[in-house]
């Protein structure tokens, strides 16, 4: 399913026409003979446009510049230096380039985002294969590094090895080439994806994001009024009104500086300086969303991301972590951790119910309900959790006076990961965000992490 330029596509079609069915496996030959399928029809089916089109490249993001970390951070090679309160950290990453022109596509080199674009797919129903095309724009800051990239869907149980993205066993995408991954997702739940080339480096540098599979049960409003579910539960127990992705990652400043300065870190010295939630650290986690819906992207005339209002330095960190809801609504939090450290996420004052782990509903083999209530979940690297909570009654905006909502804190209770090794967990905070409970008036959510305000 290697994608082709129109010219190459045409030549391949012509080749197929000339070659007849001989290019295909022997099992297909009788069907051609019987006239059931013509080679041209098969080629057209293969050429269906992808559902999403991503690019791998490098880029720059913003992290709180104070206190500095040796000469590693803020990075003196960043495009905004010496303005450190701007883009200041080098990354590798992905961008959603679906629908861009060739010129716009090329312009996205060195404009990677972190975390990688959030996306979701529907469970396979027999005909809805999901196709994700990946290209590689190269690394602007490191033209000497000609690394390929892949898209590996972590925990995906029924992958065809060809589409796995593990580079020794499948195809990887060199600079300037394209490859289309085809998925038939049969297991609903929350997953993560990452580039699997030089994986310690490319994962840590930012080529990581969250993906989830919506169950076939979605749309059934008789089990839960919204018709939205985390799993095919059969009884509405995983139904929800609003959903928020919570993706955990880390930045070791020395490693990011080494990559921008053509140096090699010793990965056994790994020591994360920053712990991130949806690619940002507190209080930036509360800032507005940029363009988050991958199927309806909003971009400028050059195809670049539009920064959240008033926050130009967060242009390449579009995903907000602020949770908004109204009393009695069920809220689904989809956690995934692709940092290298275990996280300990606590929601203070609201009980969470763990309804899924690692894209598996909490049920025993005999159907026993094994979901449980807790205020803290421990998430190891590569693990995911699906958590529901019911928004409590509005108590008059006590959590944040005058704001019109109650505020609850969702944070990593490991001090080093909520303070990012500084002495100031508020202005240099890490994996921390807030749940805002409004008395009412929120619109229905249009896409995950959308506020409805
Ligand atoms: Cu890569």
Short mmCIF file of C-alpha atoms and ligand atoms in Angstrom, two decimals:
data_model
loop_
_atom_site.label_atom_id
_atom_site.label_comp_id
_atom_site.label_asym_id
_atom_site.label_seq_id
_atom_site.Cartn_x
_atom_site.Cartn_y
_atom_site.Cartn_z
CA UNK A 1 0.00 0.00 0.00
CA UNK A 2 2.92 2.30 -0.71
CA UNK A 3 1.38 5.54 -1.90
CA UNK A 4 2.32 6.79 -5.27
CA UNK A 5 2.51 10.04 -7.12
CA UNK A 6 -0.22 10.32 -9.77
CA UNK A 7 2.36 9.52 -12.41
CA UNK A 8 3.55 6.36 -10.71
CA UNK A 9 -0.02 5.38 -9.94
CA UNK A 10 -0.87 5.62 -13.60
CA UNK A 11 2.08 3.55 -14.63
CA UNK A 12 1.22 0.90 -12.10
CA UNK A 13 -2.33 0.79 -13.33
CA UNK A 14 -1.10 0.41 -16.90
CA UNK A 15 1.24 -2.31 -15.76
CA UNK A 16 -1.60 -4.15 -14.08
CA UNK A 17 -3.72 -3.85 -17.17
CA UNK A 18 -0.96 -5.35 -19.26
CA UNK A 19 -0.06 -7.99 -16.75
CA UNK A 20 -3.63 -9.07 -16.11
CA UNK A 21 -4.05 -11.02 -12.90
CA UNK A 22 -0.60 -12.53 -12.85
CA UNK A 23 0.65 -9.95 -10.38
CA UNK A 24 -1.84 -11.14 -7.78
CA UNK A 25 -1.72 -14.21 -5.62
CA UNK A 26 -2.90 -17.48 -7.07
CA UNK A 27 -5.95 -17.45 -4.82
CA UNK A 28 -7.33 -14.40 -6.59
CA UNK A 29 -6.81 -15.69 -10.10
CA UNK A 30 -10.00 -17.77 -10.38
CA UNK A 31 -12.06 -14.72 -9.46
CA UNK A 32 -10.60 -12.76 -12.35
CA UNK A 33 -11.30 -15.64 -14.64
CA UNK A 34 -14.88 -15.71 -13.44
CA UNK A 35 -15.18 -12.00 -14.07
CA UNK A 36 -16.14 -11.18 -10.50
CA UNK A 37 -13.42 -8.61 -9.94
CA UNK A 38 -11.48 -6.76 -12.58
CA UNK A 39 -7.90 -5.71 -11.83
CA UNK A 40 -8.77 -2.05 -12.39
CA UNK A 41 -11.42 -2.21 -9.67
CA UNK A 42 -8.93 -3.58 -7.19
CA UNK A 43 -6.45 -0.84 -8.00
CA UNK A 44 -9.12 1.80 -7.45
CA UNK A 45 -9.96 0.30 -4.06
CA UNK A 46 -6.31 0.41 -3.06
CA UNK A 47 -6.05 4.04 -4.13
CA UNK A 48 -8.84 5.30 -1.85
CA UNK A 49 -7.53 8.44 -0.12
CA UNK A 50 -6.33 7.97 3.45
CA UNK A 51 -8.54 8.96 6.38
CA UNK A 52 -5.61 10.90 7.84
CA UNK A 53 -2.22 11.95 6.52
CA UNK A 54 0.60 12.58 9.01
CA UNK A 55 4.16 13.81 8.55
CA UNK A 56 7.20 13.14 10.71
CA UNK A 57 9.67 16.00 11.17
CA UNK A 58 11.39 18.07 13.87
CA UNK A 59 10.31 21.28 15.60
CA UNK A 60 10.30 23.45 18.71
CA UNK A 61 7.96 23.71 21.69
CA UNK A 62 7.68 25.90 24.76
CA UNK A 63 8.42 24.92 28.35
CA UNK A 64 8.72 27.28 31.36
CA UNK A 65 12.16 28.90 30.87
CA UNK A 66 12.90 29.50 34.53
CA UNK A 67 14.87 28.12 36.23
CA UNK A 68 17.31 27.30 33.43
CA UNK A 69 18.90 23.82 33.33
CA UNK A 70 22.65 24.30 32.84
CA UNK A 71 23.32 25.28 29.26
CA UNK A 72 20.84 22.64 28.07
CA UNK A 73 17.68 24.64 28.57
CA UNK A 74 16.39 27.01 27.26
CA UNK A 75 18.05 25.90 24.00
CA UNK A 76 20.26 28.59 22.43
CA UNK A 77 19.61 27.20 18.94
CA UNK A 78 15.85 27.75 19.13
CA UNK A 79 14.44 30.06 16.45
CA UNK A 80 13.32 32.60 19.07
CA UNK A 81 16.52 32.69 21.13
CA UNK A 82 17.46 34.83 23.11
CA UNK A 83 13.75 35.27 23.79
CA UNK A 84 13.43 32.29 26.13
CA UNK A 85 9.73 32.80 26.89
CA UNK A 86 8.91 31.45 23.46
CA UNK A 87 9.86 28.30 21.54
CA UNK A 88 12.78 26.92 23.53
CA UNK A 89 12.88 23.10 23.36
CA UNK A 90 13.84 20.97 20.36
CA UNK A 91 11.62 18.01 19.48
CA UNK A 92 10.93 15.36 16.88
CA UNK A 93 7.24 14.87 16.20
CA UNK A 94 4.30 14.39 13.91
CA UNK A 95 1.89 16.79 12.24
CA UNK A 96 -1.49 16.25 10.64
CA UNK A 97 -1.08 17.29 6.99
CA UNK A 98 -4.38 15.87 5.71
CA UNK A 99 -5.64 17.94 2.79
CA UNK A 100 -2.63 20.24 2.48
CA UNK A 101 -1.20 21.20 -0.92
CA UNK A 102 2.29 19.99 -1.80
CA UNK A 103 3.67 23.45 -1.00
CA UNK A 104 1.88 23.65 2.33
CA UNK A 105 3.00 20.12 3.14
CA UNK A 106 6.66 20.99 2.51
CA UNK A 107 6.25 24.11 4.67
CA UNK A 108 5.52 21.96 7.73
CA UNK A 109 9.12 20.79 7.97
CA UNK A 110 10.45 21.82 11.42
CA UNK A 111 6.86 22.42 12.58
CA UNK A 112 6.21 19.23 14.52
CA UNK A 113 3.77 19.33 17.42
CA UNK A 114 3.81 17.66 20.83
CA UNK A 115 2.16 15.52 21.70
CA UNK A 116 1.48 14.00 18.29
CA UNK A 117 -2.03 14.61 16.91
CA UNK A 118 -4.81 12.97 18.91
CA UNK A 119 -6.96 10.75 16.68
CA UNK A 120 -9.65 8.13 16.94
CA UNK A 121 -11.13 5.42 14.78
CA UNK A 122 -14.32 3.38 14.80
CA UNK A 123 -14.24 -0.31 15.63
CA UNK A 124 -14.07 -2.42 12.48
CA UNK A 125 -17.53 -3.37 11.25
CA UNK A 126 -16.51 -5.38 8.22
CA UNK A 127 -16.05 -2.50 5.80
CA UNK A 128 -14.54 0.54 7.55
CA UNK A 129 -10.80 -0.05 7.32
CA UNK A 130 -8.91 2.95 8.64
CA UNK A 131 -6.04 4.27 6.54
CA UNK A 132 -3.32 6.53 7.85
CA UNK A 133 -0.75 7.74 5.38
CA UNK A 134 2.65 8.73 6.75
CA UNK A 135 5.35 10.78 5.08
CA UNK A 136 8.75 11.92 6.32
CA UNK A 137 9.71 15.59 5.79
CA UNK A 138 13.19 15.13 7.26
CA UNK A 139 14.77 17.03 10.15
CA UNK A 140 15.53 20.70 9.42
CA UNK A 141 17.83 21.13 12.42
CA UNK A 142 19.60 17.81 11.77
CA UNK A 143 20.05 17.32 8.01
CA UNK A 144 22.82 14.85 8.90
CA UNK A 145 20.26 12.55 10.54
CA UNK A 146 18.45 10.74 7.76
CA UNK A 147 16.33 8.62 10.08
CA UNK A 148 13.18 6.97 8.81
CA UNK A 149 9.96 7.16 10.80
CA UNK A 150 7.10 4.76 11.40
CA UNK A 151 3.76 4.73 13.13
CA UNK A 152 3.53 1.92 15.67
CA UNK A 153 0.17 1.49 17.37
CA UNK A 154 1.13 0.31 20.87
CA UNK A 155 -1.03 -2.49 22.22
CA UNK A 156 -2.96 -2.97 18.99
CA UNK A 157 -3.81 -6.67 19.08
CA UNK A 158 -4.64 -7.63 15.53
CA UNK A 159 -2.06 -5.79 13.52
CA UNK A 160 -0.78 -7.20 10.25
CA UNK A 161 3.03 -7.31 10.70
CA UNK A 162 3.43 -5.33 7.48
CA UNK A 163 1.66 -2.38 9.16
CA UNK A 164 3.15 -2.76 12.64
CA UNK A 165 5.72 0.02 12.39
CA UNK A 166 8.43 -1.93 14.19
CA UNK A 167 11.21 -1.24 11.71
CA UNK A 168 13.08 -4.55 11.75
CA UNK A 169 9.89 -6.48 10.99
CA UNK A 170 7.97 -4.03 8.80
CA UNK A 171 8.34 -1.04 6.56
CA UNK A 172 9.65 2.33 7.71
CA UNK A 173 9.34 5.62 5.84
CA UNK A 174 12.54 7.30 4.58
CA UNK A 175 12.67 11.05 3.91
CA UNK A 176 10.48 12.05 1.00
CA UNK A 177 8.57 8.77 0.81
CA UNK A 178 5.06 7.75 1.81
CA UNK A 179 3.45 4.67 3.32
CA UNK A 180 -0.19 4.00 4.16
CA UNK A 181 -1.01 2.04 7.29
CA UNK A 182 -4.25 0.06 7.16
CA UNK A 183 -6.07 -0.83 10.38
CA UNK A 184 -9.07 -3.00 11.21
CA UNK A 185 -9.49 -2.13 14.89
CA UNK A 186 -11.46 -4.85 16.66
CA UNK A 187 -10.83 -3.91 20.29
CA UNK A 188 -12.27 -0.62 21.58
CA UNK A 189 -10.37 1.39 24.15
CA UNK A 190 -7.50 3.79 24.69
CA UNK A 191 -4.13 3.21 23.06
CA UNK A 192 -1.04 5.19 22.19
CA UNK A 193 1.12 5.38 19.11
CA UNK A 194 4.71 6.28 18.45
CA UNK A 195 7.50 6.18 15.93
CA UNK A 196 9.44 2.93 16.42
CA UNK A 197 12.67 3.93 14.66
CA UNK A 198 15.55 4.52 17.14
CA UNK A 199 12.68 4.18 19.55
CA UNK A 200 14.18 5.39 22.84
CA UNK A 201 15.28 8.58 21.10
CA UNK A 202 12.31 9.17 18.78
CA UNK A 203 9.77 8.38 21.50
CA UNK A 204 11.47 10.61 24.02
CA UNK A 205 11.96 13.39 21.48
CA UNK A 206 8.20 13.57 21.06
CA UNK A 207 6.95 11.22 18.34
CA UNK A 208 4.18 9.99 20.63
CA UNK A 209 0.45 10.50 20.87
CA UNK A 210 -2.87 9.05 21.97
CA UNK A 211 -5.32 7.11 19.79
CA UNK A 212 -8.55 5.44 20.78
CA UNK A 213 -11.09 3.08 19.24
CA UNK A 214 -14.80 3.85 19.53
CA UNK A 215 -16.98 0.77 20.11
CA UNK A 216 -19.64 -0.54 17.74
CA UNK A 217 -22.16 0.11 20.52
CA UNK A 218 -21.78 3.88 19.93
CA UNK A 219 -25.00 5.48 18.76
CA UNK A 220 -27.22 3.22 20.89
CA UNK A 221 -29.10 5.72 23.05
CA UNK A 222 -31.16 3.10 24.90
CA UNK A 223 -28.28 2.12 27.23
CA UNK A 224 -26.97 5.64 27.90
CA UNK A 225 -28.65 8.83 26.62
CA UNK A 226 -25.59 10.29 24.87
CA UNK A 227 -25.05 7.12 22.84
CA UNK A 228 -21.30 7.40 23.59
CA UNK A 229 -19.46 4.52 25.25
CA UNK A 230 -15.91 3.54 26.07
CA UNK A 231 -16.60 -0.17 25.42
CA UNK A 232 -19.25 -2.58 24.14
CA UNK A 233 -20.54 -3.01 27.68
CA UNK A 234 -24.07 -4.22 26.87
CA UNK A 235 -25.51 -2.32 29.84
CA UNK A 236 -24.45 1.32 29.53
CA UNK A 237 -21.91 1.09 32.35
CA UNK A 238 -19.24 2.78 30.23
CA UNK A 239 -21.52 5.47 28.79
CA UNK A 240 -20.31 9.06 29.10
CA UNK A 241 -21.20 12.64 28.22
CA UNK A 242 -17.75 14.21 27.79
CA UNK A 243 -14.31 12.75 27.15
CA UNK A 244 -10.80 14.05 27.66
CA UNK A 245 -7.51 12.53 26.52
CA UNK A 246 -4.70 12.75 29.09
CA UNK A 247 -1.39 11.88 27.49
CA UNK A 248 1.71 11.71 29.69
CA UNK A 249 5.21 12.30 28.35
CA UNK A 250 8.56 13.64 29.54
CA UNK A 251 11.42 15.90 28.46
CA UNK A 252 15.01 15.30 29.54
CA UNK A 253 16.50 18.68 28.64
CA UNK A 254 20.01 17.33 28.09
CA UNK A 255 18.81 14.80 25.50
CA UNK A 256 16.82 17.43 23.59
CA UNK A 257 19.79 19.81 23.64
CA UNK A 258 22.08 17.01 22.43
CA UNK A 259 19.82 16.32 19.45
CA UNK A 260 19.75 19.98 18.40
CA UNK A 261 23.52 20.33 18.90
CA UNK A 262 24.63 17.13 17.13
CA UNK A 263 25.68 15.43 20.36
CA UNK A 264 24.85 12.03 21.79
CA UNK A 265 23.31 11.72 25.26
CA UNK A 266 23.96 8.61 27.29
CA UNK A 267 20.44 7.30 27.66
CA UNK A 268 21.39 5.32 30.77
CA UNK A 269 21.74 8.74 32.47
CA UNK A 270 18.05 9.39 31.78
CA UNK A 271 16.60 11.98 34.12
CA UNK A 272 13.37 13.70 33.06
CA UNK A 273 13.40 17.40 33.90
CA UNK A 274 9.84 18.00 32.70
CA UNK A 275 6.74 15.83 33.00
CA UNK A 276 4.07 16.86 30.50
CA UNK A 277 0.32 16.43 30.26
CA UNK A 278 -0.94 16.59 26.67
CA UNK A 279 2.40 18.13 25.66
CA UNK A 280 2.26 21.04 28.13
CA UNK A 281 3.07 21.69 31.78
CA UNK A 282 0.89 23.40 34.38
CA UNK A 283 -0.46 26.08 34.23
CA UNK A 284 -0.20 25.94 30.42
CA UNK A 285 -2.25 22.72 30.65
CA UNK A 286 -5.27 24.98 31.34
CA UNK A 287 -4.75 27.13 28.22
CA UNK A 288 -7.18 26.84 25.33
CA UNK A 289 -7.12 24.16 22.66
CA UNK A 290 -5.57 24.86 19.30
CA UNK A 291 -6.77 22.74 16.40
CA UNK A 292 -7.52 19.38 18.02
CA UNK A 293 -10.09 17.62 15.78
CA UNK A 294 -7.90 15.84 13.20
CA UNK A 295 -10.83 15.32 10.84
CA UNK A 296 -11.71 19.05 10.77
CA UNK A 297 -8.32 20.74 11.04
CA UNK A 298 -8.07 24.53 11.31
CA UNK A 299 -4.88 26.04 9.87
CA UNK A 300 -3.47 29.26 8.52
CA UNK A 301 -2.91 30.01 4.81
CA UNK A 302 0.46 28.22 4.89
CA UNK A 303 -1.05 25.10 6.43
CA UNK A 304 0.57 25.87 9.79
CA UNK A 305 -1.08 25.45 13.19
CA UNK A 306 -2.96 28.41 14.65
CA UNK A 307 -1.78 29.13 18.19
CA UNK A 308 -4.29 29.10 21.06
CA UNK A 309 -5.67 32.62 21.61
CA UNK A 310 -3.12 34.87 23.31
CA UNK A 311 -0.53 32.08 23.58
CA UNK A 312 1.74 32.20 20.51
CA UNK A 313 4.42 30.16 22.30
CA UNK A 314 1.97 27.21 22.51
CA UNK A 315 1.48 27.05 18.73
CA UNK A 316 2.90 23.52 18.53
CA UNK A 317 1.28 22.26 21.74
CA UNK A 318 -2.41 22.44 20.74
CA UNK A 319 -4.01 20.05 23.22
CA UNK A 320 -5.56 21.49 26.39
CA UNK A 321 -5.92 19.34 29.53
CA UNK A 322 -8.65 21.42 31.16
CA UNK A 323 -11.70 19.27 31.97
CA UNK A 324 -15.07 21.04 31.82
CA UNK A 325 -18.36 19.47 32.87
CA UNK A 326 -21.72 20.00 34.56
CA UNK A 327 -23.25 18.31 37.63
CA UNK A 328 -24.30 14.67 37.16
CA UNK A 329 -22.58 14.34 33.80
CA UNK A 330 -20.36 11.31 33.31
CA UNK A 331 -16.86 12.27 32.24
CA UNK A 332 -14.42 9.83 30.63
CA UNK A 333 -10.70 10.43 31.12
CA UNK A 334 -8.49 8.48 28.71
CA UNK A 335 -5.01 8.24 30.24
CA UNK A 336 -1.96 6.93 28.38
CA UNK A 337 1.67 7.15 29.49
CA UNK A 338 4.58 7.14 27.04
CA UNK A 339 7.03 8.78 29.36
CA UNK A 340 9.69 6.47 30.80
CA UNK A 341 8.52 6.90 34.41
CA UNK A 342 5.51 5.65 36.32
CA UNK A 343 2.91 8.33 36.98
CA UNK A 344 0.55 8.59 39.94
CA UNK A 345 -2.48 10.62 38.83
CA UNK A 346 -4.79 11.82 41.57
CA UNK A 347 -8.15 13.56 41.26
CA UNK A 348 -8.66 15.38 44.55
CA UNK A 349 -12.23 15.44 45.84
CA UNK A 350 -13.93 13.34 43.14
CA UNK A 351 -13.91 9.55 43.02
CA UNK A 352 -12.76 8.00 39.77
CA UNK A 353 -13.98 4.61 38.57
CA UNK A 354 -11.49 2.59 36.54
CA UNK A 355 -13.57 0.99 33.77
CA UNK A 356 -10.80 -0.06 31.40
CA UNK A 357 -7.09 -0.82 31.38
CA UNK A 358 -4.86 -1.29 28.36
CA UNK A 359 -7.88 -1.11 26.04
CA UNK A 360 -9.72 -3.86 27.94
CA UNK A 361 -13.01 -3.42 29.79
CA UNK A 362 -12.78 -4.23 33.50
CA UNK A 363 -14.66 -7.52 33.42
CA UNK A 364 -13.68 -11.03 34.44
CA UNK A 365 -13.95 -13.91 31.96
CA UNK A 366 -17.33 -14.76 33.45
CA UNK A 367 -18.50 -11.16 33.09
CA UNK A 368 -17.87 -10.17 36.69
CA UNK A 369 -17.58 -6.39 37.05
CA UNK A 370 -13.98 -5.71 38.12
CA UNK A 371 -14.17 -1.91 37.80
CA UNK A 372 -13.19 -0.10 40.98
CA UNK A 373 -13.25 3.31 42.60
CA UNK A 374 -10.08 5.15 43.52
CA UNK A 375 -8.67 8.65 43.80
CA UNK A 376 -5.25 7.69 42.36
CA UNK A 377 -4.17 5.60 39.39
CA UNK A 378 -0.61 4.37 38.89
CA UNK A 379 0.25 4.36 35.18
CA UNK A 380 3.44 2.71 34.03
CA UNK A 381 5.10 3.51 30.70
CA UNK A 382 3.06 2.01 27.87
CA UNK A 383 -0.09 1.59 29.97
CA UNK A 384 -3.50 3.14 29.45
CA UNK A 385 -6.44 3.66 31.81
CA UNK A 386 -10.05 4.54 31.09
CA UNK A 387 -11.61 6.30 34.05
CA UNK A 388 -15.15 7.60 34.58
CA UNK A 389 -16.30 10.10 37.14
CA UNK A 390 -19.65 11.70 37.77
CA UNK A 391 -19.45 15.46 38.07
CA UNK A 392 -20.46 16.56 41.58
CA UNK A 393 -23.14 19.12 42.39
CA UNK A 394 -22.22 22.76 41.86
CA UNK A 395 -21.31 24.36 45.16
CA UNK A 396 -21.22 28.02 44.20
CA UNK A 397 -17.88 28.47 42.54
CA UNK A 398 -16.01 27.93 45.78
CA UNK A 399 -13.00 26.42 44.08
CA UNK A 400 -12.26 29.57 42.16
CA UNK A 401 -14.23 32.54 43.45
CA UNK A 402 -15.90 34.68 40.87
CA UNK A 403 -15.11 32.29 38.03
CA UNK A 404 -18.52 30.67 37.95
CA UNK A 405 -17.27 27.11 38.38
CA UNK A 406 -15.99 24.74 41.05
CA UNK A 407 -12.39 23.73 40.59
CA UNK A 408 -10.82 20.34 41.40
CA UNK A 409 -7.18 19.46 40.91
CA UNK A 410 -6.00 16.50 38.80
CA UNK A 411 -2.28 16.02 39.33
CA UNK A 412 0.62 13.62 39.57
CA UNK A 413 1.21 13.17 43.28
CA UNK A 414 4.90 12.39 42.75
CA UNK A 415 6.49 15.68 43.74
CA UNK A 416 9.26 15.60 41.14
CA UNK A 417 6.74 15.15 38.33
CA UNK A 418 4.37 17.88 39.43
CA UNK A 419 7.15 20.38 40.21
CA UNK A 420 9.40 19.43 37.29
CA UNK A 421 12.37 19.35 39.67
CA UNK A 422 12.08 23.07 40.39
CA UNK A 423 11.04 24.55 43.71
CA UNK A 424 7.92 26.03 42.22
CA UNK A 425 5.14 23.60 41.29
CA UNK A 426 2.78 26.41 40.32
CA UNK A 427 4.72 28.49 37.78
CA UNK A 428 6.88 25.58 36.60
CA UNK A 429 4.35 22.82 37.20
CA UNK A 430 4.32 19.44 35.55
CA UNK A 431 1.54 16.90 35.20
CA UNK A 432 -1.22 18.94 36.75
CA UNK A 433 -4.54 20.26 35.48
CA UNK A 434 -8.02 21.11 36.78
CA UNK A 435 -11.59 19.87 36.51
CA UNK A 436 -14.04 22.76 36.29
CA UNK A 437 -17.64 21.96 37.22
CA UNK A 438 -20.04 24.55 35.84
CA UNK A 439 -23.61 24.91 37.13
CA UNK A 440 -24.87 24.48 33.56
CA UNK A 441 -24.81 26.14 30.18
CA UNK A 442 -22.11 24.04 28.52
CA UNK A 443 -22.74 22.96 24.95
CA UNK A 444 -22.51 19.29 23.98
CA UNK A 445 -18.92 18.31 23.29
CA UNK A 446 -17.98 18.37 19.59
CA UNK A 447 -14.72 16.42 19.89
CA UNK A 448 -12.52 15.10 22.72
CA UNK A 449 -11.02 17.72 25.06
CA UNK A 450 -13.39 20.35 23.67
CA UNK A 451 -14.66 22.63 26.44
CA UNK A 452 -18.24 23.31 25.32
CA UNK A 453 -17.89 26.90 26.59
CU1 LIG B 1 10.92 8.59 14.06
#
